[in-house]
mmCIF file of C-alpha atoms in Angstrom:
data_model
loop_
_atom_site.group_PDB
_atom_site.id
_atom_site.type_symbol
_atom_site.label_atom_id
_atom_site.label_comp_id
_atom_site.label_asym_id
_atom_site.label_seq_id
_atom_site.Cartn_x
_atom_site.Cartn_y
_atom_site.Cartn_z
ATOM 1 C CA UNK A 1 -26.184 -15.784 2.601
ATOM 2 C CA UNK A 2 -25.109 -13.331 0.046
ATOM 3 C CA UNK A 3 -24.400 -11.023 2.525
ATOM 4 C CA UNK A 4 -22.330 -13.282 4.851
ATOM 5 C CA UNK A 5 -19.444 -13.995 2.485
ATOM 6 C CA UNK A 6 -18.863 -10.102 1.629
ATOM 7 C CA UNK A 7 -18.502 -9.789 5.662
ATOM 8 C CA UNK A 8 -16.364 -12.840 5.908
ATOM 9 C CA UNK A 9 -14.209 -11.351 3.133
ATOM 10 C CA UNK A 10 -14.134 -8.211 4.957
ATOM 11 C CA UNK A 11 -13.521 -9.950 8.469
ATOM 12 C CA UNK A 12 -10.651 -11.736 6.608
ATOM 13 C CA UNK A 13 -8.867 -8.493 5.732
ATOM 14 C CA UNK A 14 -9.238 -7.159 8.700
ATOM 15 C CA UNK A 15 -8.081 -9.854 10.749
ATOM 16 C CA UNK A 16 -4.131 -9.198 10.353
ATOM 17 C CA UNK A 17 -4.790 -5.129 11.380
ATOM 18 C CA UNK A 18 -7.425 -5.964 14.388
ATOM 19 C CA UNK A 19 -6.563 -5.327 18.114
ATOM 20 C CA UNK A 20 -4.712 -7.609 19.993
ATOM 21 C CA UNK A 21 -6.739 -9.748 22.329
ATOM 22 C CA UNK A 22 -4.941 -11.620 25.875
ATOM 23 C CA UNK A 23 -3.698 -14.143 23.407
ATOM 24 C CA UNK A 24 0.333 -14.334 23.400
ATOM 25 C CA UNK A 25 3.139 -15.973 22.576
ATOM 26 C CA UNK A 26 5.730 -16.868 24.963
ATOM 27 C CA UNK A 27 8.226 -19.326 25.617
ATOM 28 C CA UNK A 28 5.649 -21.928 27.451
ATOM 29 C CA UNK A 29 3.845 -25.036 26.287
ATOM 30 C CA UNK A 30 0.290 -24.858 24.917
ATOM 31 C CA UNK A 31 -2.196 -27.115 24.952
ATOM 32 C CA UNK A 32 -4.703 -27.274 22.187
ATOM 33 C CA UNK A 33 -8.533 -28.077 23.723
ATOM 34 C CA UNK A 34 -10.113 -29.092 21.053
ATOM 35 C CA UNK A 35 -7.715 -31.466 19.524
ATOM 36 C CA UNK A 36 -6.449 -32.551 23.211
ATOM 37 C CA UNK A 37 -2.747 -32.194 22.183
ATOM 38 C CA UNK A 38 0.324 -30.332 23.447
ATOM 39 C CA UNK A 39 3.023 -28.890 21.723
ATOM 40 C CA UNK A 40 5.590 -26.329 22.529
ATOM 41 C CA UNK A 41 6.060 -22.768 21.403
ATOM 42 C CA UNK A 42 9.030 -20.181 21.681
ATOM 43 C CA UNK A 43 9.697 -16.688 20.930
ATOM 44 C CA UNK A 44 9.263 -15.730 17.595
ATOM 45 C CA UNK A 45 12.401 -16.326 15.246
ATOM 46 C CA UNK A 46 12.834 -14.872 11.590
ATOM 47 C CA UNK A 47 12.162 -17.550 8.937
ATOM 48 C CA UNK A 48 15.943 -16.399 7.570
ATOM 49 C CA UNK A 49 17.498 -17.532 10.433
ATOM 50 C CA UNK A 50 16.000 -21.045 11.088
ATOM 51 C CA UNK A 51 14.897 -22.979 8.411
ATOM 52 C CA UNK A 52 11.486 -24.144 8.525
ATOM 53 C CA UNK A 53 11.078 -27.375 9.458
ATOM 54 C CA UNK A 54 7.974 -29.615 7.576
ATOM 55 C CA UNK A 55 7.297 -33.076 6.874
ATOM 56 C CA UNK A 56 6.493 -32.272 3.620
ATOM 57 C CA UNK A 57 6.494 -29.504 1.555
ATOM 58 C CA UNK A 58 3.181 -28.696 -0.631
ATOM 59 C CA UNK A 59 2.859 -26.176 -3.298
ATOM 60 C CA UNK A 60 -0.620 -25.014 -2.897
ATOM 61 C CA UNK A 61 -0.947 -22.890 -6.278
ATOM 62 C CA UNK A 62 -3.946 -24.602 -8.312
ATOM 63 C CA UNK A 63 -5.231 -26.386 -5.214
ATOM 64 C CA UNK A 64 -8.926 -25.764 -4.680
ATOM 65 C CA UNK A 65 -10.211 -24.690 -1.133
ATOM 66 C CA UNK A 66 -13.662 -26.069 -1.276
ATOM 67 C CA UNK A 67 -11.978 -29.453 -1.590
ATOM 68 C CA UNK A 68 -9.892 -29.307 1.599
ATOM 69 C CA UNK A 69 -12.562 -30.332 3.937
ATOM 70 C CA UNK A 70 -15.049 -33.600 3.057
ATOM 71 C CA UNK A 71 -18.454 -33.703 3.323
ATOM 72 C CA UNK A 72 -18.480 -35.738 6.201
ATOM 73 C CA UNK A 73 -15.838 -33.350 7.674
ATOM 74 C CA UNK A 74 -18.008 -30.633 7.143
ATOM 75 C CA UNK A 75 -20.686 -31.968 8.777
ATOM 76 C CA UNK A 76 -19.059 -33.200 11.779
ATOM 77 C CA UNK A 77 -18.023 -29.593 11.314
ATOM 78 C CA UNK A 78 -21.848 -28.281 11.642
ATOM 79 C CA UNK A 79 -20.767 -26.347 8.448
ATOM 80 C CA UNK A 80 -24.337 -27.459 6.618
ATOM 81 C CA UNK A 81 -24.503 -24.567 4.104
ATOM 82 C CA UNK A 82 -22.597 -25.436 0.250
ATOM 83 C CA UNK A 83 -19.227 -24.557 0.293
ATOM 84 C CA UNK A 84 -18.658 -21.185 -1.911
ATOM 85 C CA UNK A 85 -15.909 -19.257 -3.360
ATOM 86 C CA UNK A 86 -14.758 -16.671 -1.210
ATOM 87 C CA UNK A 87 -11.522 -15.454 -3.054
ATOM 88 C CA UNK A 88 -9.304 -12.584 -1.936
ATOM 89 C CA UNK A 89 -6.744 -10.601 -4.422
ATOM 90 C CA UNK A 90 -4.028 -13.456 -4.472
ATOM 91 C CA UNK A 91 -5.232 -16.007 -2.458
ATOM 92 C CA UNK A 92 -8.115 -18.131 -3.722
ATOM 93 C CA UNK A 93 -10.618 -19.001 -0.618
ATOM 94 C CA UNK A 94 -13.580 -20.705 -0.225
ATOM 95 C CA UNK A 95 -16.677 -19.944 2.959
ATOM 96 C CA UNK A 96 -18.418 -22.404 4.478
ATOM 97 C CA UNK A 97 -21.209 -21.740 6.695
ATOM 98 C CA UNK A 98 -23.641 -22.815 9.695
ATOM 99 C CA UNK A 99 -27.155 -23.031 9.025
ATOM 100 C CA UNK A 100 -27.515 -21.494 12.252
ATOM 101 C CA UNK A 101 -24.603 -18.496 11.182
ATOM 102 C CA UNK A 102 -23.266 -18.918 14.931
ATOM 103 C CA UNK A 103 -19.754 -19.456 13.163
ATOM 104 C CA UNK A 104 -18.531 -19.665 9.734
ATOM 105 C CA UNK A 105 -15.475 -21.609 8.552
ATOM 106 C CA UNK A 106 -13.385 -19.977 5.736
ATOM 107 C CA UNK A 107 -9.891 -21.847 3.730
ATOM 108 C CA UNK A 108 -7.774 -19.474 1.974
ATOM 109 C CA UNK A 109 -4.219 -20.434 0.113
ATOM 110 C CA UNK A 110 -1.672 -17.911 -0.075
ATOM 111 C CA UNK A 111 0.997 -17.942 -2.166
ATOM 112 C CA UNK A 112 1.834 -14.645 -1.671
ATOM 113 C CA UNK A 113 3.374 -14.722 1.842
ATOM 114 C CA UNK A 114 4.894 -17.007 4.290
ATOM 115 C CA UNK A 115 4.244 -17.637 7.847
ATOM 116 C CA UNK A 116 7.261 -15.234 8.698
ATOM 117 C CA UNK A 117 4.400 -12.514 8.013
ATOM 118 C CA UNK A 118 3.114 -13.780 11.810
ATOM 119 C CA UNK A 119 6.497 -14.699 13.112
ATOM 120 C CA UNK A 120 9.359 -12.483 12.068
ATOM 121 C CA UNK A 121 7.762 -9.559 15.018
ATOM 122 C CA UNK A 122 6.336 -10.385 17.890
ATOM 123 C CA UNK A 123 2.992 -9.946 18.461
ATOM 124 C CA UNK A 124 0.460 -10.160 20.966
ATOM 125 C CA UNK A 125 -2.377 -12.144 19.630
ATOM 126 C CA UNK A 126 -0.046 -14.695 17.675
ATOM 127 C CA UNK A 127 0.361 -18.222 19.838
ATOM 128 C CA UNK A 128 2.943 -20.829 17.801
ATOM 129 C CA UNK A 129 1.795 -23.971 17.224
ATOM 130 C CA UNK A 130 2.017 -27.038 14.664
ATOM 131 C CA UNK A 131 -0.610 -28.490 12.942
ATOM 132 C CA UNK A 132 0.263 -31.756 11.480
ATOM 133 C CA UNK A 133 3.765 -31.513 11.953
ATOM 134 C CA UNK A 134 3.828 -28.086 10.150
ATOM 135 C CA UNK A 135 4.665 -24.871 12.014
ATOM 136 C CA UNK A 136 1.555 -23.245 12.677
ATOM 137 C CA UNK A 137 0.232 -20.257 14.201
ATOM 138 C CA UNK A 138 -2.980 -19.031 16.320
ATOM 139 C CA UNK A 139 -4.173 -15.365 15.381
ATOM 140 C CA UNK A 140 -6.936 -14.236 17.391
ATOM 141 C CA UNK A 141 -8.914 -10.813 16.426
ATOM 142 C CA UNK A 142 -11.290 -8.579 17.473
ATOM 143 C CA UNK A 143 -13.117 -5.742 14.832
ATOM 144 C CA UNK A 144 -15.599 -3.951 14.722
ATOM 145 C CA UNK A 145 -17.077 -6.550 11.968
ATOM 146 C CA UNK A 146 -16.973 -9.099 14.423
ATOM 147 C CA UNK A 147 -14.430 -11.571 15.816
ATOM 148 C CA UNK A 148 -11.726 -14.290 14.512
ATOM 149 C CA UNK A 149 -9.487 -16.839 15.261
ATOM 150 C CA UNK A 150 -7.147 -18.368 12.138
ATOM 151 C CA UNK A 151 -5.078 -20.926 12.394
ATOM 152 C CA UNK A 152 -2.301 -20.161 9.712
ATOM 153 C CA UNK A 153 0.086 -23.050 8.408
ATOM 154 C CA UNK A 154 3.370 -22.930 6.899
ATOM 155 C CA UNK A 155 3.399 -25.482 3.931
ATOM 156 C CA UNK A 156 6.127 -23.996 1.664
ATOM 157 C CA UNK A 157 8.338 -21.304 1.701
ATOM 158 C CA UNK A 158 6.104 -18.005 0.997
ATOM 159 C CA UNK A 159 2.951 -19.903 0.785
ATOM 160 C CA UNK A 160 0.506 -20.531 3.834
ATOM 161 C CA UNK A 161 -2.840 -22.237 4.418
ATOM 162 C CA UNK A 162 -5.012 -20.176 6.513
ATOM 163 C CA UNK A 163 -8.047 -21.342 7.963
ATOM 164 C CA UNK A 164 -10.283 -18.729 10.047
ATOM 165 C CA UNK A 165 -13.535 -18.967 12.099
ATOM 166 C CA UNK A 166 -15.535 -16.120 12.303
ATOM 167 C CA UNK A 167 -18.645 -15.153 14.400
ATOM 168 C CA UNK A 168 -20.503 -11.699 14.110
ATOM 169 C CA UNK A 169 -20.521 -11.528 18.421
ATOM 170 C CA UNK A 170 -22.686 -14.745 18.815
ATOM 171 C CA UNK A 171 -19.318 -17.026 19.114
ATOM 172 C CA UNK A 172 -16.412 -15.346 21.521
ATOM 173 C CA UNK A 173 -13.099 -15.635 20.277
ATOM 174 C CA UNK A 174 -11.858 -18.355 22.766
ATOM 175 C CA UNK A 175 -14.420 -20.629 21.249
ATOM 176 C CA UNK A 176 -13.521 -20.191 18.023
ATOM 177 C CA UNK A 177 -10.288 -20.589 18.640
ATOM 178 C CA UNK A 178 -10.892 -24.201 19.779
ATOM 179 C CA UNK A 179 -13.415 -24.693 16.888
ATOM 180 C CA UNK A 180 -10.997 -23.801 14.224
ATOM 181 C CA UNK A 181 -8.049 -26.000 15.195
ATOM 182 C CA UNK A 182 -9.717 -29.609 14.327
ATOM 183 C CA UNK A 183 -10.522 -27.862 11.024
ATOM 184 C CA UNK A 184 -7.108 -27.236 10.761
ATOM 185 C CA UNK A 185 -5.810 -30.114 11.130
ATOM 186 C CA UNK A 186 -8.526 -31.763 8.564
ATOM 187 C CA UNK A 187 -7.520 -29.528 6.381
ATOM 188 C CA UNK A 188 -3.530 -30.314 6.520
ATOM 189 C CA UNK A 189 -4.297 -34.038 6.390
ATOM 190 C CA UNK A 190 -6.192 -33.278 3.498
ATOM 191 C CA UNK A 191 -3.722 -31.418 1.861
ATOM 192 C CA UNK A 192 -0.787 -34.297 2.630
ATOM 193 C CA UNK A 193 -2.679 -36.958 0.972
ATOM 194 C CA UNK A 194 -3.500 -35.536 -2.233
#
């Protein structure tokens, strides 16, 4: 296990400088699988010229990761390994972890950077969404470490909630993509009710 969260550190960092994979984002309506919802996505637009529309705004300096998701969420989850610290410079994080290391689950809160980081240029392998009626995006990514799929939320201006999945080859990208979304949204419900 030791040697998992130093990989999913290092899968974390390079998730924003991987490849792109077919993911895009265009001007068309996606349709989450996992969480059976639809909502619709547009070109990219810098936060400084549209205003970033929430229901709520939450400051997410002090919060603690490893409290975002239940126990009963994690197991629904499959995430039966203790939840550990997984911090990054800036952004405190916490892995969580099958018994069966197809996938790993890992929270980080950044209040360091908005969502404008994903948004403000196209790319590729960024999809918009929203995730609990906060603008959201889908970043998939391929390494050499292995592959990803984050789901990153904007919940304050210059602060994000980022929520990745992460296999080491055993999970393809696609899937992880759909696993990480319900996490997601856990997560953000989570976070509105504290």
């Amino acid at each position: 296990m030791r040697r998992a969260v130093p990989l999913i550190a290092a899968l974390a960092l390079l998730a924003g400088c991987s490849q792109p994979t077919d993911g895009s984002a265009s001007g068309a309506t996606t349709t989450s699988a996992a969480a059976g919802r639809t909502s619709a996505t547009s070109a990219p637009t810098s936060a400084s010229e549209e205003p970033s529309r929430r229901p709520k705004t939450i400051n997410v300096e002090g919060v603690d990761p490893c409290a975002l998701l239940t126990d009963a969420q994690r197991t629904q989850f499959g995430l039966n390994r203790p939840p550990q610290k997984d911090d990054q410079p800036g952004k405190p994080g916490c892995a969580m972890n099958r018994e069966d290391r197809k996938h790993s689950i890992a929270i980080y809160l950044d209040s360091t950077k908005g969502i404008g980081t994903y948004t403000d240029s196209p790319r590729p392998d960024v999809t918009k969404l929203e995730v609990g009626g906060f603008p959201a995006v889908l970043v998939e990514s391929t390494t050499a470490l292995g592959l990803a799929c984050s789901v990153d939320i904007d919940v304050s201006d210059g602060q994000l909630v980022d929520v990745q999945a992460f296999s080491l080859g055993d999970t393809d990208v696609k899937t992880l993509c759909r696993l990480v979304q319900p996490v997601a949204d856990a997560v953000v419900a989570n976070l509105v009710s504290k």
